[in-house]
Amino acid sequence: MKIVVVGLLLTDLATSAFANDLALKPPADFDEAAWQAEWEAGDTDGDGRLSREELRAANPRALEIFDKTDTDGDGYISPEEDKAALFQWYKDRQSASAED
Ligand SMILES: [Ca+2]
Ligand SMILES: [Ca+2]
């Protein structure tokens, strides 16, 4: 039965809107709990997404990449968009240090 459940999960992943970012897997040193804590601290109205105002309050410097992070352009950063940007950052950092 377990195999069936895993298969369903994989199917769900592959058909989600996030499928394009499947290459962006969480890095080995990604701390989900720390990310969650930061996310909840930043999402001050608790609606499950980060508005421009919330991001400005949490990290004014991150505003520069708001539009880039908001890949579906709805004016809010979803947890998925935030993670995708974060994982991309990890990946860039890794390849940058590999070139040293
Ligand atoms: Ca919010
Ligand atoms: Ca968005």
PDB file of C-alpha atoms and ligand atoms in Angstrom:
ATOM      1  CA  MET A   1       0.000   0.000   0.000  1.00  0.00           C
ATOM      2  CA  LYS A   2       2.824   2.334   0.808  1.00  0.00           C
ATOM      3  CA  ILE A   3       4.109   2.144  -2.753  1.00  0.00           C
ATOM      4  CA  VAL A   4       0.705   3.248  -4.046  1.00  0.00           C
ATOM      5  CA  VAL A   5       0.666   6.237  -1.691  1.00  0.00           C
ATOM      6  CA  VAL A   6       4.140   7.329  -2.756  1.00  0.00           C
ATOM      7  CA  GLY A   7       3.147   6.956  -6.379  1.00  0.00           C
ATOM      8  CA  LEU A   8       0.108   9.164  -5.864  1.00  0.00           C
ATOM      9  CA  LEU A   9       2.241  11.781  -4.165  1.00  0.00           C
ATOM     10  CA  LEU A  10       4.672  11.800  -7.049  1.00  0.00           C
ATOM     11  CA  THR A  11       1.815  12.092  -9.541  1.00  0.00           C
ATOM     12  CA  ASP A  12       0.400  15.011  -7.621  1.00  0.00           C
ATOM     13  CA  LEU A  13       3.774  16.728  -7.609  1.00  0.00           C
ATOM     14  CA  ALA A  14       4.304  16.221 -11.306  1.00  0.00           C
ATOM     15  CA  THR A  15       0.957  17.734 -12.224  1.00  0.00           C
ATOM     16  CA  SER A  16       1.126  20.687  -9.860  1.00  0.00           C
ATOM     17  CA  ALA A  17       1.902  24.204 -10.990  1.00  0.00           C
ATOM     18  CA  PHE A  18       5.223  23.712  -9.275  1.00  0.00           C
ATOM     19  CA  ALA A  19       6.301  21.053 -11.785  1.00  0.00           C
ATOM     20  CA  ASN A  20       8.475  23.505 -13.678  1.00  0.00           C
ATOM     21  CA  ASP A  21      10.541  23.959 -10.574  1.00  0.00           C
ATOM     22  CA  LEU A  22      11.024  20.271  -9.819  1.00  0.00           C
ATOM     23  CA  ALA A  23      14.701  20.701 -10.618  1.00  0.00           C
ATOM     24  CA  LEU A  24      14.877  23.015  -7.636  1.00  0.00           C
ATOM     25  CA  LYS A  25      14.980  20.520  -4.820  1.00  0.00           C
ATOM     26  CA  PRO A  26      15.518  21.649  -1.245  1.00  0.00           C
ATOM     27  CA  PRO A  27      19.242  21.877  -0.622  1.00  0.00           C
ATOM     28  CA  ALA A  28      20.761  19.473   1.872  1.00  0.00           C
ATOM     29  CA  ASP A  29      21.255  22.234   4.427  1.00  0.00           C
ATOM     30  CA  PHE A  30      17.745  23.687   4.025  1.00  0.00           C
ATOM     31  CA  ASP A  31      16.139  24.049   7.453  1.00  0.00           C
ATOM     32  CA  GLU A  32      12.396  23.705   6.933  1.00  0.00           C
ATOM     33  CA  ALA A  33      11.570  24.594  10.558  1.00  0.00           C
ATOM     34  CA  ALA A  34      13.680  27.756  10.422  1.00  0.00           C
ATOM     35  CA  TRP A  35      12.105  28.717   7.107  1.00  0.00           C
ATOM     36  CA  GLN A  36       8.629  28.131   8.539  1.00  0.00           C
ATOM     37  CA  ALA A  37       9.391  30.285  11.587  1.00  0.00           C
ATOM     38  CA  GLU A  38      10.703  33.090   9.374  1.00  0.00           C
ATOM     39  CA  TRP A  39       7.737  32.804   7.041  1.00  0.00           C
ATOM     40  CA  GLU A  40       5.245  33.016   9.899  1.00  0.00           C
ATOM     41  CA  ALA A  41       7.088  35.988  11.377  1.00  0.00           C
ATOM     42  CA  GLY A  42       6.978  37.762   8.014  1.00  0.00           C
ATOM     43  CA  ASP A  43       3.329  36.940   7.241  1.00  0.00           C
ATOM     44  CA  THR A  44       2.030  39.289   9.907  1.00  0.00           C
ATOM     45  CA  ASP A  45      -1.649  39.166   8.860  1.00  0.00           C
ATOM     46  CA  GLY A  46      -1.475  35.361   8.622  1.00  0.00           C
ATOM     47  CA  ASP A  47      -3.183  35.053   5.237  1.00  0.00           C
ATOM     48  CA  GLY A  48      -0.561  32.586   4.024  1.00  0.00           C
ATOM     49  CA  ARG A  49       1.151  34.932   1.569  1.00  0.00           C
ATOM     50  CA  LEU A  50       3.586  37.815   1.755  1.00  0.00           C
ATOM     51  CA  SER A  51       2.447  41.192   0.546  1.00  0.00           C
ATOM     52  CA  ARG A  52       4.862  43.892  -0.565  1.00  0.00           C
ATOM     53  CA  GLU A  53       4.228  45.715   2.728  1.00  0.00           C
ATOM     54  CA  GLU A  54       4.958  42.617   4.793  1.00  0.00           C
ATOM     55  CA  LEU A  55       8.176  41.991   2.927  1.00  0.00           C
ATOM     56  CA  ARG A  56       9.210  45.626   3.325  1.00  0.00           C
ATOM     57  CA  ALA A  57       8.675  45.338   7.078  1.00  0.00           C
ATOM     58  CA  ALA A  58      10.542  42.031   7.311  1.00  0.00           C
ATOM     59  CA  ASN A  59      13.424  42.767   4.975  1.00  0.00           C
ATOM     60  CA  PRO A  60      13.510  46.032   2.999  1.00  0.00           C
ATOM     61  CA  ARG A  61      16.417  44.812   0.882  1.00  0.00           C
ATOM     62  CA  ALA A  62      14.392  41.831  -0.330  1.00  0.00           C
ATOM     63  CA  LEU A  63      11.923  44.236  -1.990  1.00  0.00           C
ATOM     64  CA  GLU A  64      14.346  44.451  -4.916  1.00  0.00           C
ATOM     65  CA  ILE A  65      13.570  40.847  -5.789  1.00  0.00           C
ATOM     66  CA  PHE A  66       9.852  40.935  -4.990  1.00  0.00           C
ATOM     67  CA  ASP A  67       8.715  41.014  -8.604  1.00  0.00           C
ATOM     68  CA  LYS A  68      11.218  38.340  -9.581  1.00  0.00           C
ATOM     69  CA  THR A  69      10.079  36.115  -6.727  1.00  0.00           C
ATOM     70  CA  ASP A  70       6.384  36.681  -7.476  1.00  0.00           C
ATOM     71  CA  THR A  71       6.514  34.425 -10.519  1.00  0.00           C
ATOM     72  CA  ASP A  72       2.753  34.261 -11.095  1.00  0.00           C
ATOM     73  CA  GLY A  73       2.513  38.039 -10.799  1.00  0.00           C
ATOM     74  CA  ASP A  74      -0.435  38.149  -8.395  1.00  0.00           C
ATOM     75  CA  GLY A  75       1.289  40.741  -6.216  1.00  0.00           C
ATOM     76  CA  TYR A  76       1.922  38.338  -3.367  1.00  0.00           C
ATOM     77  CA  ILE A  77       4.645  35.859  -2.604  1.00  0.00           C
ATOM     78  CA  SER A  78       3.334  32.373  -1.872  1.00  0.00           C
ATOM     79  CA  PRO A  79       5.299  29.886   0.228  1.00  0.00           C
ATOM     80  CA  GLU A  80       6.058  27.981  -2.986  1.00  0.00           C
ATOM     81  CA  GLU A  81       7.378  31.113  -4.694  1.00  0.00           C
ATOM     82  CA  ASP A  82       9.453  31.964  -1.657  1.00  0.00           C
ATOM     83  CA  LYS A  83      10.974  28.498  -1.520  1.00  0.00           C
ATOM     84  CA  ALA A  84      11.623  28.423  -5.254  1.00  0.00           C
ATOM     85  CA  ALA A  85      13.544  31.699  -4.959  1.00  0.00           C
ATOM     86  CA  LEU A  86      15.371  30.466  -1.887  1.00  0.00           C
ATOM     87  CA  PHE A  87      16.370  27.159  -3.464  1.00  0.00           C
ATOM     88  CA  GLN A  88      17.522  29.010  -6.568  1.00  0.00           C
ATOM     89  CA  TRP A  89      19.627  31.230  -4.323  1.00  0.00           C
ATOM     90  CA  TYR A  90      21.171  28.165  -2.662  1.00  0.00           C
ATOM     91  CA  LYS A  91      21.852  26.704  -6.103  1.00  0.00           C
ATOM     92  CA  ASP A  92      23.472  29.906  -7.388  1.00  0.00           C
ATOM     93  CA  ARG A  93      25.544  30.154  -4.254  1.00  0.00           C
ATOM     94  CA  GLN A  94      26.675  26.548  -4.670  1.00  0.00           C
ATOM     95  CA  SER A  95      27.709  26.975  -8.273  1.00  0.00           C
ATOM     96  CA  ALA A  96      29.405  30.262  -7.420  1.00  0.00           C
ATOM     97  CA  SER A  97      31.486  28.607  -4.717  1.00  0.00           C
ATOM     98  CA  ALA A  98      32.230  25.665  -7.030  1.00  0.00           C
ATOM     99  CA  GLU A  99      33.888  28.083  -9.423  1.00  0.00           C
ATOM    100  CA  ASP A 100      36.298  29.340  -6.783  1.00  0.00           C
TER     101      ASP A 100
HETATM  102 CA    CA B   1       0.267  38.132   4.593  1.00  0.00          CA
HETATM  103 CA    CA B   2       2.593  35.179  -6.424  1.00  0.00          CA
END
